[in-house]
Amino acid sequence: MENDKEKETAEFYERLKVELDNSNTWPAEYLYKFIMPSVNDNVERVEKAFDNLGAVIKTTKSKTGKFTSVSVDVTMHSADQVISKYKEVSTIEGIVSL
């Protein structure tokens, strides 16, 4: 089963790369949006992934406080760099990219 999921993920990133290259001239502003459980160091891990990139990061907790949405507005230099950050934060438990 894992191989199907890995293949599906690889195909998703390939399509995203084509879409990003078709719609952007690099470097370009890119807006990441994530939502994740408000537990442990989830938000800090996202913030750390974008350290030293000049990112503007906004966080908003849900009404119940169980979830936090994070918006990251940052200048990226290529589709590969955008995808690399998605992969980096994908290891955070419960994170969803919007």
mmCIF file of N, CA, C and O in Angstrom:
data_model
loop_
_atom_site.group_PDB
_atom_site.id
_atom_site.type_symbol
_atom_site.label_atom_id
_atom_site.label_comp_id
_atom_site.label_asym_id
_atom_site.label_seq_id
_atom_site.Cartn_x
_atom_site.Cartn_y
_atom_site.Cartn_z
ATOM 1 N N MET A 1 0.817 -1.202 0.000
ATOM 2 C CA MET A 1 0.000 0.000 0.000
ATOM 3 C C MET A 1 0.861 1.266 0.000
ATOM 4 O O MET A 1 0.532 2.231 -0.649
ATOM 5 N N GLU A 2 1.958 1.233 0.746
ATOM 6 C CA GLU A 2 2.799 2.413 0.892
ATOM 7 C C GLU A 2 3.310 2.907 -0.463
ATOM 8 O O GLU A 2 3.392 4.092 -0.700
ATOM 9 N N ASN A 3 3.646 1.980 -1.357
ATOM 10 C CA ASN A 3 4.161 2.388 -2.655
ATOM 11 C C ASN A 3 3.141 3.179 -3.459
ATOM 12 O O ASN A 3 3.501 4.098 -4.167
ATOM 13 N N ASP A 4 1.853 2.802 -3.367
ATOM 14 C CA ASP A 4 0.807 3.558 -4.054
ATOM 15 C C ASP A 4 0.735 4.977 -3.519
ATOM 16 O O ASP A 4 0.609 5.926 -4.274
ATOM 17 N N LYS A 5 0.813 5.117 -2.198
ATOM 18 C CA LYS A 5 0.754 6.434 -1.575
ATOM 19 C C LYS A 5 1.970 7.268 -1.968
ATOM 20 O O LYS A 5 1.849 8.441 -2.281
ATOM 21 N N GLU A 6 3.146 6.649 -1.963
ATOM 22 C CA GLU A 6 4.363 7.356 -2.367
ATOM 23 C C GLU A 6 4.278 7.807 -3.824
ATOM 24 O O GLU A 6 4.674 8.919 -4.154
ATOM 25 N N LYS A 7 3.753 6.939 -4.684
ATOM 26 C CA LYS A 7 3.606 7.273 -6.099
ATOM 27 C C LYS A 7 2.618 8.424 -6.273
ATOM 28 O O LYS A 7 2.854 9.356 -7.033
ATOM 29 N N GLU A 8 1.506 8.348 -5.542
ATOM 30 C CA GLU A 8 0.483 9.394 -5.586
ATOM 31 C C GLU A 8 1.073 10.735 -5.134
ATOM 32 O O GLU A 8 0.846 11.771 -5.753
ATOM 33 N N THR A 9 1.861 10.707 -4.071
ATOM 34 C CA THR A 9 2.495 11.925 -3.550
ATOM 35 C C THR A 9 3.481 12.488 -4.567
ATOM 36 O O THR A 9 3.490 13.695 -4.831
ATOM 37 N N ALA A 10 4.283 11.631 -5.162
ATOM 38 C CA ALA A 10 5.255 12.071 -6.171
ATOM 39 C C ALA A 10 4.544 12.713 -7.364
ATOM 40 O O ALA A 10 4.969 13.759 -7.863
ATOM 41 N N GLU A 11 3.447 12.094 -7.802
ATOM 42 C CA GLU A 11 2.687 12.639 -8.935
ATOM 43 C C GLU A 11 2.073 13.984 -8.584
ATOM 44 O O GLU A 11 2.042 14.902 -9.403
ATOM 45 N N PHE A 12 1.590 14.121 -7.330
ATOM 46 C CA PHE A 12 1.024 15.394 -6.880
ATOM 47 C C PHE A 12 2.081 16.490 -6.974
ATOM 48 O O PHE A 12 1.823 17.578 -7.510
ATOM 49 N N TYR A 13 3.289 16.225 -6.474
ATOM 50 C CA TYR A 13 4.343 17.241 -6.493
ATOM 51 C C TYR A 13 4.797 17.554 -7.915
ATOM 52 O O TYR A 13 5.128 18.699 -8.224
ATOM 53 N N GLU A 14 4.792 16.562 -8.802
ATOM 54 C CA GLU A 14 5.135 16.814 -10.209
ATOM 55 C C GLU A 14 4.121 17.757 -10.848
ATOM 56 O O GLU A 14 4.495 18.692 -11.560
ATOM 57 N N ARG A 15 2.821 17.502 -10.588
ATOM 58 C CA ARG A 15 1.772 18.388 -11.131
ATOM 59 C C ARG A 15 1.890 19.791 -10.537
ATOM 60 O O ARG A 15 1.724 20.787 -11.249
ATOM 61 N N LEU A 16 2.174 19.862 -9.236
ATOM 62 C CA LEU A 16 2.312 21.162 -8.583
ATOM 63 C C LEU A 16 3.476 21.944 -9.184
ATOM 64 O O LEU A 16 3.357 23.143 -9.442
ATOM 65 N N LYS A 17 4.593 21.283 -9.442
ATOM 66 C CA LYS A 17 5.759 21.955 -10.024
ATOM 67 C C LYS A 17 5.405 22.573 -11.377
ATOM 68 O O LYS A 17 5.721 23.727 -11.642
ATOM 69 N N VAL A 18 4.716 21.807 -12.227
ATOM 70 C CA VAL A 18 4.315 22.316 -13.542
ATOM 71 C C VAL A 18 3.392 23.524 -13.378
ATOM 72 O O VAL A 18 3.570 24.557 -14.036
ATOM 73 N N GLU A 19 2.426 23.395 -12.482
ATOM 74 C CA GLU A 19 1.469 24.482 -12.239
ATOM 75 C C GLU A 19 2.183 25.733 -11.722
ATOM 76 O O GLU A 19 1.917 26.850 -12.178
ATOM 77 N N LEU A 20 3.101 25.549 -10.788
ATOM 78 C CA LEU A 20 3.846 26.685 -10.235
ATOM 79 C C LEU A 20 4.689 27.366 -11.303
ATOM 80 O O LEU A 20 4.729 28.594 -11.390
ATOM 81 N N ASP A 21 5.363 26.581 -12.122
ATOM 82 C CA ASP A 21 6.207 27.163 -13.170
ATOM 83 C C ASP A 21 5.378 27.860 -14.238
ATOM 84 O O ASP A 21 5.813 28.858 -14.810
ATOM 85 N N ASN A 22 4.171 27.358 -14.490
ATOM 86 C CA ASN A 22 3.305 27.985 -15.491
ATOM 87 C C ASN A 22 2.706 29.296 -15.000
ATOM 88 O O ASN A 22 2.361 30.157 -15.797
ATOM 89 N N SER A 23 2.550 29.443 -13.691
ATOM 90 C CA SER A 23 1.846 30.619 -13.170
ATOM 91 C C SER A 23 2.756 31.628 -12.465
ATOM 92 O O SER A 23 2.284 32.632 -11.964
ATOM 93 N N ASN A 24 4.057 31.373 -12.439
ATOM 94 C CA ASN A 24 4.968 32.279 -11.737
ATOM 95 C C ASN A 24 6.221 32.552 -12.552
ATOM 96 O O ASN A 24 6.663 31.718 -13.320
ATOM 97 N N THR A 25 6.779 33.738 -12.324
ATOM 98 C CA THR A 25 8.113 34.059 -12.812
ATOM 99 C C THR A 25 8.957 34.167 -11.559
ATOM 100 O O THR A 25 8.666 34.977 -10.666
ATOM 101 N N TRP A 26 9.972 33.329 -11.458
ATOM 102 C CA TRP A 26 10.766 33.251 -10.218
ATOM 103 C C TRP A 26 11.858 34.298 -10.210
ATOM 104 O O TRP A 26 12.417 34.582 -11.252
ATOM 105 N N PRO A 27 12.189 34.877 -9.046
ATOM 106 C CA PRO A 27 11.548 34.664 -7.736
ATOM 107 C C PRO A 27 10.146 35.266 -7.699
ATOM 108 O O PRO A 27 9.848 36.202 -8.426
ATOM 109 N N ALA A 28 9.305 34.689 -6.830
ATOM 110 C CA ALA A 28 7.914 35.134 -6.728
ATOM 111 C C ALA A 28 7.421 35.027 -5.289
ATOM 112 O O ALA A 28 7.915 34.214 -4.511
ATOM 113 N N GLU A 29 6.432 35.877 -4.976
ATOM 114 C CA GLU A 29 5.765 35.779 -3.681
ATOM 115 C C GLU A 29 4.909 34.520 -3.688
ATOM 116 O O GLU A 29 4.222 34.248 -4.671
ATOM 117 N N TYR A 30 4.953 33.780 -2.595
ATOM 118 C CA TYR A 30 4.136 32.574 -2.500
ATOM 119 C C TYR A 30 3.467 32.558 -1.132
ATOM 120 O O TYR A 30 4.104 32.903 -0.129
ATOM 121 N N LEU A 31 2.204 32.183 -1.102
ATOM 122 C CA LEU A 31 1.462 32.128 0.153
ATOM 123 C C LEU A 31 1.154 30.675 0.496
ATOM 124 O O LEU A 31 0.420 30.006 -0.227
ATOM 125 N N TYR A 32 1.762 30.226 1.566
ATOM 126 C CA TYR A 32 1.463 28.898 2.101
ATOM 127 C C TYR A 32 0.351 29.055 3.126
ATOM 128 O O TYR A 32 0.337 30.032 3.880
ATOM 129 N N LYS A 33 -0.557 28.086 3.170
ATOM 130 C CA LYS A 33 -1.592 28.070 4.205
ATOM 131 C C LYS A 33 -1.660 26.656 4.777
ATOM 132 O O LYS A 33 -1.765 25.692 4.014
ATOM 133 N N PHE A 34 -1.597 26.593 6.091
ATOM 134 C CA PHE A 34 -1.639 25.311 6.778
ATOM 135 C C PHE A 34 -2.632 25.386 7.925
ATOM 136 O O PHE A 34 -2.896 26.463 8.459
ATOM 137 N N ILE A 35 -3.153 24.238 8.312
ATOM 138 C CA ILE A 35 -3.922 24.136 9.549
ATOM 139 C C ILE A 35 -3.415 22.884 10.247
ATOM 140 O O ILE A 35 -3.064 21.899 9.588
ATOM 141 N N MET A 36 -3.304 22.974 11.581
ATOM 142 C CA MET A 36 -2.759 21.848 12.328
ATOM 143 C C MET A 36 -3.294 21.853 13.743
ATOM 144 O O MET A 36 -3.760 22.890 14.232
ATOM 145 N N PRO A 37 -3.234 20.702 14.415
ATOM 146 C CA PRO A 37 -3.629 20.664 15.824
ATOM 147 C C PRO A 37 -2.726 21.592 16.636
ATOM 148 O O PRO A 37 -1.526 21.681 16.375
ATOM 149 N N SER A 38 -3.311 22.291 17.607
ATOM 150 C CA SER A 38 -2.547 23.217 18.458
ATOM 151 C C SER A 38 -1.868 22.440 19.585
ATOM 152 O O SER A 38 -2.171 22.628 20.753
ATOM 153 N N VAL A 39 -0.975 21.550 19.213
ATOM 154 C CA VAL A 39 -0.285 20.731 20.214
ATOM 155 C C VAL A 39 1.218 20.798 20.024
ATOM 156 O O VAL A 39 1.704 21.124 18.941
ATOM 157 N N ASN A 40 1.912 20.459 21.104
ATOM 158 C CA ASN A 40 3.376 20.391 21.094
ATOM 159 C C ASN A 40 3.978 21.655 20.473
ATOM 160 O O ASN A 40 3.556 22.765 20.767
ATOM 161 N N ASP A 41 4.931 21.467 19.593
ATOM 162 C CA ASP A 41 5.621 22.613 18.986
ATOM 163 C C ASP A 41 5.271 22.745 17.509
ATOM 164 O O ASP A 41 6.073 23.230 16.721
ATOM 165 N N ASN A 42 4.060 22.319 17.127
ATOM 166 C CA ASN A 42 3.671 22.338 15.710
ATOM 167 C C ASN A 42 3.890 23.690 15.045
ATOM 168 O O ASN A 42 4.529 23.775 14.001
ATOM 169 N N VAL A 43 3.345 24.752 15.640
ATOM 170 C CA VAL A 43 3.439 26.082 15.022
ATOM 171 C C VAL A 43 4.898 26.530 14.955
ATOM 172 O O VAL A 43 5.354 27.048 13.930
ATOM 173 N N GLU A 44 5.641 26.286 16.024
ATOM 174 C CA GLU A 44 7.051 26.677 16.053
ATOM 175 C C GLU A 44 7.842 25.952 14.962
ATOM 176 O O GLU A 44 8.754 26.519 14.367
ATOM 177 N N ARG A 45 7.473 24.704 14.705
ATOM 178 C CA ARG A 45 8.175 23.944 13.661
ATOM 179 C C ARG A 45 7.928 24.542 12.284
ATOM 180 O O ARG A 45 8.843 24.594 11.455
ATOM 181 N N VAL A 46 6.719 25.012 12.030
ATOM 182 C CA VAL A 46 6.427 25.671 10.753
ATOM 183 C C VAL A 46 7.222 26.976 10.673
ATOM 184 O O VAL A 46 7.876 27.260 9.661
ATOM 185 N N GLU A 47 7.185 27.761 11.747
ATOM 186 C CA GLU A 47 7.920 29.026 11.759
ATOM 187 C C GLU A 47 9.410 28.794 11.530
ATOM 188 O O GLU A 47 10.049 29.525 10.771
ATOM 189 N N LYS A 48 9.958 27.768 12.166
ATOM 190 C CA LYS A 48 11.385 27.469 12.026
ATOM 191 C C LYS A 48 11.738 27.082 10.589
ATOM 192 O O LYS A 48 12.817 27.417 10.095
ATOM 193 N N ALA A 49 10.818 26.405 9.896
ATOM 194 C CA ALA A 49 11.066 26.002 8.510
ATOM 195 C C ALA A 49 11.256 27.216 7.591
ATOM 196 O O ALA A 49 11.911 27.112 6.554
ATOM 197 N N PHE A 50 10.689 28.352 7.994
ATOM 198 C CA PHE A 50 10.774 29.557 7.163
ATOM 199 C C PHE A 50 11.701 30.621 7.755
ATOM 200 O O PHE A 50 11.733 31.749 7.281
ATOM 201 N N ASP A 51 12.470 30.250 8.781
ATOM 202 C CA ASP A 51 13.454 31.158 9.376
ATOM 203 C C ASP A 51 14.413 31.666 8.316
ATOM 204 O O ASP A 51 14.783 30.939 7.392
ATOM 205 N N ASN A 52 14.821 32.907 8.456
ATOM 206 C CA ASN A 52 15.836 33.525 7.596
ATOM 207 C C ASN A 52 15.426 33.646 6.127
ATOM 208 O O ASN A 52 16.278 33.781 5.268
ATOM 209 N N LEU A 53 14.127 33.574 5.852
ATOM 210 C CA LEU A 53 13.659 33.752 4.477
ATOM 211 C C LEU A 53 12.869 35.056 4.319
ATOM 212 O O LEU A 53 12.337 35.323 3.252
ATOM 213 N N GLY A 54 12.765 35.834 5.393
ATOM 214 C CA GLY A 54 12.011 37.078 5.329
ATOM 215 C C GLY A 54 10.515 36.861 5.236
ATOM 216 O O GLY A 54 9.796 37.695 4.707
ATOM 217 N N ALA A 55 10.052 35.745 5.735
ATOM 218 C CA ALA A 55 8.629 35.396 5.644
ATOM 219 C C ALA A 55 7.790 36.213 6.617
ATOM 220 O O ALA A 55 8.222 36.518 7.724
ATOM 221 N N VAL A 56 6.575 36.545 6.188
ATOM 222 C CA VAL A 56 5.580 37.144 7.069
ATOM 223 C C VAL A 56 4.643 36.006 7.471
ATOM 224 O O VAL A 56 3.992 35.401 6.619
ATOM 225 N N ILE A 57 4.621 35.706 8.767
ATOM 226 C CA ILE A 57 3.860 34.560 9.258
ATOM 227 C C ILE A 57 2.740 35.042 10.168
ATOM 228 O O ILE A 57 2.975 35.812 11.093
ATOM 229 N N LYS A 58 1.518 34.585 9.862
ATOM 230 C CA LYS A 58 0.354 34.932 10.686
ATOM 231 C C LYS A 58 -0.260 33.644 11.206
ATOM 232 O O LYS A 58 -0.449 32.684 10.437
ATOM 233 N N THR A 59 -0.581 33.626 12.504
ATOM 234 C CA THR A 59 -1.225 32.448 13.084
ATOM 235 C C THR A 59 -2.560 32.846 13.697
ATOM 236 O O THR A 59 -2.701 33.942 14.237
ATOM 237 N N THR A 60 -3.534 31.957 13.577
ATOM 238 C CA THR A 60 -4.857 32.182 14.149
ATOM 239 C C THR A 60 -5.341 30.880 14.753
ATOM 240 O O THR A 60 -5.358 29.854 14.070
ATOM 241 N N LYS A 61 -5.732 30.943 16.030
ATOM 242 C CA LYS A 61 -6.288 29.750 16.675
ATOM 243 C C LYS A 61 -7.779 29.659 16.390
ATOM 244 O O LYS A 61 -8.458 30.666 16.261
ATOM 245 N N SER A 62 -8.272 28.421 16.322
ATOM 246 C CA SER A 62 -9.709 28.205 16.146
ATOM 247 C C SER A 62 -10.426 28.636 17.418
ATOM 248 O O SER A 62 -9.807 28.838 18.461
ATOM 249 N N LYS A 63 -11.758 28.779 17.339
ATOM 250 C CA LYS A 63 -12.538 29.210 18.513
ATOM 251 C C LYS A 63 -12.301 28.314 19.716
ATOM 252 O O LYS A 63 -12.220 28.789 20.839
ATOM 253 N N THR A 64 -12.180 27.018 19.483
ATOM 254 C CA THR A 64 -11.975 26.079 20.587
ATOM 255 C C THR A 64 -10.512 25.995 21.004
ATOM 256 O O THR A 64 -10.203 25.437 22.057
ATOM 257 N N GLY A 65 -9.616 26.520 20.147
ATOM 258 C CA GLY A 65 -8.190 26.468 20.448
ATOM 259 C C GLY A 65 -7.544 25.147 20.086
ATOM 260 O O GLY A 65 -6.348 24.957 20.282
ATOM 261 N N LYS A 66 -8.328 24.223 19.522
ATOM 262 C CA LYS A 66 -7.790 22.900 19.183
ATOM 263 C C LYS A 66 -6.909 22.923 17.935
ATOM 264 O O LYS A 66 -6.048 22.070 17.768
ATOM 265 N N PHE A 67 -7.169 23.887 17.051
ATOM 266 C CA PHE A 67 -6.425 23.977 15.806
ATOM 267 C C PHE A 67 -5.856 25.376 15.631
ATOM 268 O O PHE A 67 -6.403 26.349 16.140
ATOM 269 N N THR A 68 -4.761 25.463 14.880
ATOM 270 C CA THR A 68 -4.149 26.739 14.547
ATOM 271 C C THR A 68 -3.947 26.787 13.043
ATOM 272 O O THR A 68 -3.452 25.820 12.453
ATOM 273 N N SER A 69 -4.357 27.903 12.439
ATOM 274 C CA SER A 69 -4.060 28.097 11.021
ATOM 275 C C SER A 69 -2.836 28.999 10.925
ATOM 276 O O SER A 69 -2.657 29.915 11.730
ATOM 277 N N VAL A 70 -1.995 28.694 9.965
ATOM 278 C CA VAL A 70 -0.755 29.444 9.773
ATOM 279 C C VAL A 70 -0.670 29.849 8.313
ATOM 280 O O VAL A 70 -0.782 28.999 7.421
ATOM 281 N N SER A 71 -0.492 31.158 8.078
ATOM 282 C CA SER A 71 -0.259 31.673 6.729
ATOM 283 C C SER A 71 1.175 32.161 6.664
ATOM 284 O O SER A 71 1.633 32.877 7.558
ATOM 285 N N VAL A 72 1.873 31.767 5.618
ATOM 286 C CA VAL A 72 3.271 32.155 5.442
ATOM 287 C C VAL A 72 3.397 32.817 4.080
ATOM 288 O O VAL A 72 3.213 32.167 3.052
ATOM 289 N N ASP A 73 3.687 34.112 4.081
ATOM 290 C CA ASP A 73 3.870 34.874 2.852
ATOM 291 C C ASP A 73 5.373 35.083 2.675
ATOM 292 O O ASP A 73 6.015 35.712 3.517
ATOM 293 N N VAL A 74 5.930 34.540 1.601
ATOM 294 C CA VAL A 74 7.390 34.544 1.473
ATOM 295 C C VAL A 74 7.790 34.562 -0.001
ATOM 296 O O VAL A 74 7.073 34.053 -0.856
ATOM 297 N N THR A 75 8.925 35.163 -0.278
ATOM 298 C CA THR A 75 9.481 35.142 -1.629
ATOM 299 C C THR A 75 10.262 33.847 -1.799
ATOM 300 O O THR A 75 11.174 33.558 -1.034
ATOM 301 N N MET A 76 9.869 33.077 -2.815
ATOM 302 C CA MET A 76 10.551 31.823 -3.109
ATOM 303 C C MET A 76 11.239 31.961 -4.461
ATOM 304 O O MET A 76 10.828 32.765 -5.298
ATOM 305 N N HIS A 77 12.291 31.159 -4.661
ATOM 306 C CA HIS A 77 13.116 31.326 -5.854
ATOM 307 C C HIS A 77 12.873 30.303 -6.950
ATOM 308 O O HIS A 77 13.391 30.452 -8.062
ATOM 309 N N SER A 78 12.083 29.269 -6.644
ATOM 310 C CA SER A 78 11.778 28.268 -7.668
ATOM 311 C C SER A 78 10.630 27.385 -7.193
ATOM 312 O O SER A 78 10.326 27.331 -5.998
ATOM 313 N N ALA A 79 10.034 26.676 -8.132
ATOM 314 C CA ALA A 79 8.992 25.712 -7.780
ATOM 315 C C ALA A 79 9.578 24.631 -6.877
ATOM 316 O O ALA A 79 8.932 24.174 -5.938
ATOM 317 N N ASP A 80 10.812 24.234 -7.153
ATOM 318 C CA ASP A 80 11.459 23.208 -6.323
ATOM 319 C C ASP A 80 11.600 23.674 -4.876
ATOM 320 O O ASP A 80 11.426 22.877 -3.950
ATOM 321 N N GLN A 81 11.898 24.953 -4.673
ATOM 322 C CA GLN A 81 12.017 25.477 -3.310
ATOM 323 C C GLN A 81 10.658 25.473 -2.611
ATOM 324 O O GLN A 81 10.560 25.117 -1.438
ATOM 325 N N VAL A 82 9.599 25.832 -3.319
ATOM 326 C CA VAL A 82 8.242 25.804 -2.768
ATOM 327 C C VAL A 82 7.910 24.384 -2.316
ATOM 328 O O VAL A 82 7.459 24.147 -1.191
ATOM 329 N N ILE A 83 8.140 23.420 -3.191
ATOM 330 C CA ILE A 83 7.823 22.021 -2.903
ATOM 331 C C ILE A 83 8.675 21.484 -1.765
ATOM 332 O O ILE A 83 8.192 20.747 -0.900
ATOM 333 N N SER A 84 9.926 21.885 -1.724
ATOM 334 C CA SER A 84 10.822 21.448 -0.646
ATOM 335 C C SER A 84 10.272 21.847 0.723
ATOM 336 O O SER A 84 10.313 21.059 1.681
ATOM 337 N N LYS A 85 9.705 23.046 0.821
ATOM 338 C CA LYS A 85 9.127 23.494 2.106
ATOM 339 C C LYS A 85 7.869 22.707 2.440
ATOM 340 O O LYS A 85 7.641 22.362 3.601
ATOM 341 N N TYR A 86 7.049 22.407 1.429
ATOM 342 C CA TYR A 86 5.871 21.572 1.675
ATOM 343 C C TYR A 86 6.303 20.222 2.248
ATOM 344 O O TYR A 86 5.724 19.712 3.206
ATOM 345 N N LYS A 87 7.328 19.626 1.657
ATOM 346 C CA LYS A 87 7.814 18.319 2.119
ATOM 347 C C LYS A 87 8.381 18.427 3.533
ATOM 348 O O LYS A 87 8.161 17.542 4.359
ATOM 349 N N GLU A 88 9.094 19.505 3.797
ATOM 350 C CA GLU A 88 9.705 19.696 5.123
ATOM 351 C C GLU A 88 8.649 19.745 6.230
ATOM 352 O O GLU A 88 8.804 19.106 7.257
ATOM 353 N N VAL A 89 7.569 20.487 6.011
ATOM 354 C CA VAL A 89 6.545 20.604 7.061
ATOM 355 C C VAL A 89 5.569 19.440 7.060
ATOM 356 O O VAL A 89 4.820 19.265 8.023
ATOM 357 N N SER A 90 5.577 18.622 6.005
ATOM 358 C CA SER A 90 4.636 17.502 5.943
ATOM 359 C C SER A 90 4.881 16.463 7.037
ATOM 360 O O SER A 90 4.028 15.625 7.291
ATOM 361 N N THR A 91 6.028 16.532 7.690
ATOM 362 C CA THR A 91 6.342 15.590 8.764
ATOM 363 C C THR A 91 5.666 15.973 10.079
ATOM 364 O O THR A 91 5.687 15.200 11.020
ATOM 365 N N ILE A 92 5.067 17.170 10.127
ATOM 366 C CA ILE A 92 4.381 17.619 11.347
ATOM 367 C C ILE A 92 3.054 16.859 11.454
ATOM 368 O O ILE A 92 2.245 16.887 10.524
ATOM 369 N N GLU A 93 2.849 16.200 12.581
ATOM 370 C CA GLU A 93 1.666 15.369 12.755
ATOM 371 C C GLU A 93 0.385 16.195 12.679
ATOM 372 O O GLU A 93 0.227 17.198 13.353
ATOM 373 N N GLY A 94 -0.522 15.762 11.791
ATOM 374 C CA GLY A 94 -1.838 16.395 11.685
ATOM 375 C C GLY A 94 -1.890 17.632 10.815
ATOM 376 O O GLY A 94 -2.952 18.213 10.625
ATOM 377 N N ILE A 95 -0.747 18.055 10.229
ATOM 378 C CA ILE A 95 -0.748 19.265 9.410
ATOM 379 C C ILE A 95 -1.495 19.019 8.098
ATOM 380 O O ILE A 95 -1.406 17.939 7.509
ATOM 381 N N VAL A 96 -2.247 20.031 7.660
ATOM 382 C CA VAL A 96 -2.951 19.979 6.381
ATOM 383 C C VAL A 96 -2.562 21.226 5.603
ATOM 384 O O VAL A 96 -2.636 22.343 6.125
ATOM 385 N N SER A 97 -2.129 21.035 4.362
ATOM 386 C CA SER A 97 -1.819 22.170 3.486
ATOM 387 C C SER A 97 -3.086 22.551 2.759
ATOM 388 O O SER A 97 -3.771 21.693 2.199
ATOM 389 N N LEU A 98 -3.408 23.849 2.765
ATOM 390 C CA LEU A 98 -4.631 24.317 2.119
ATOM 391 C C LEU A 98 -4.312 24.976 0.787
ATOM 392 O O LEU A 98 -3.251 25.467 0.569
#
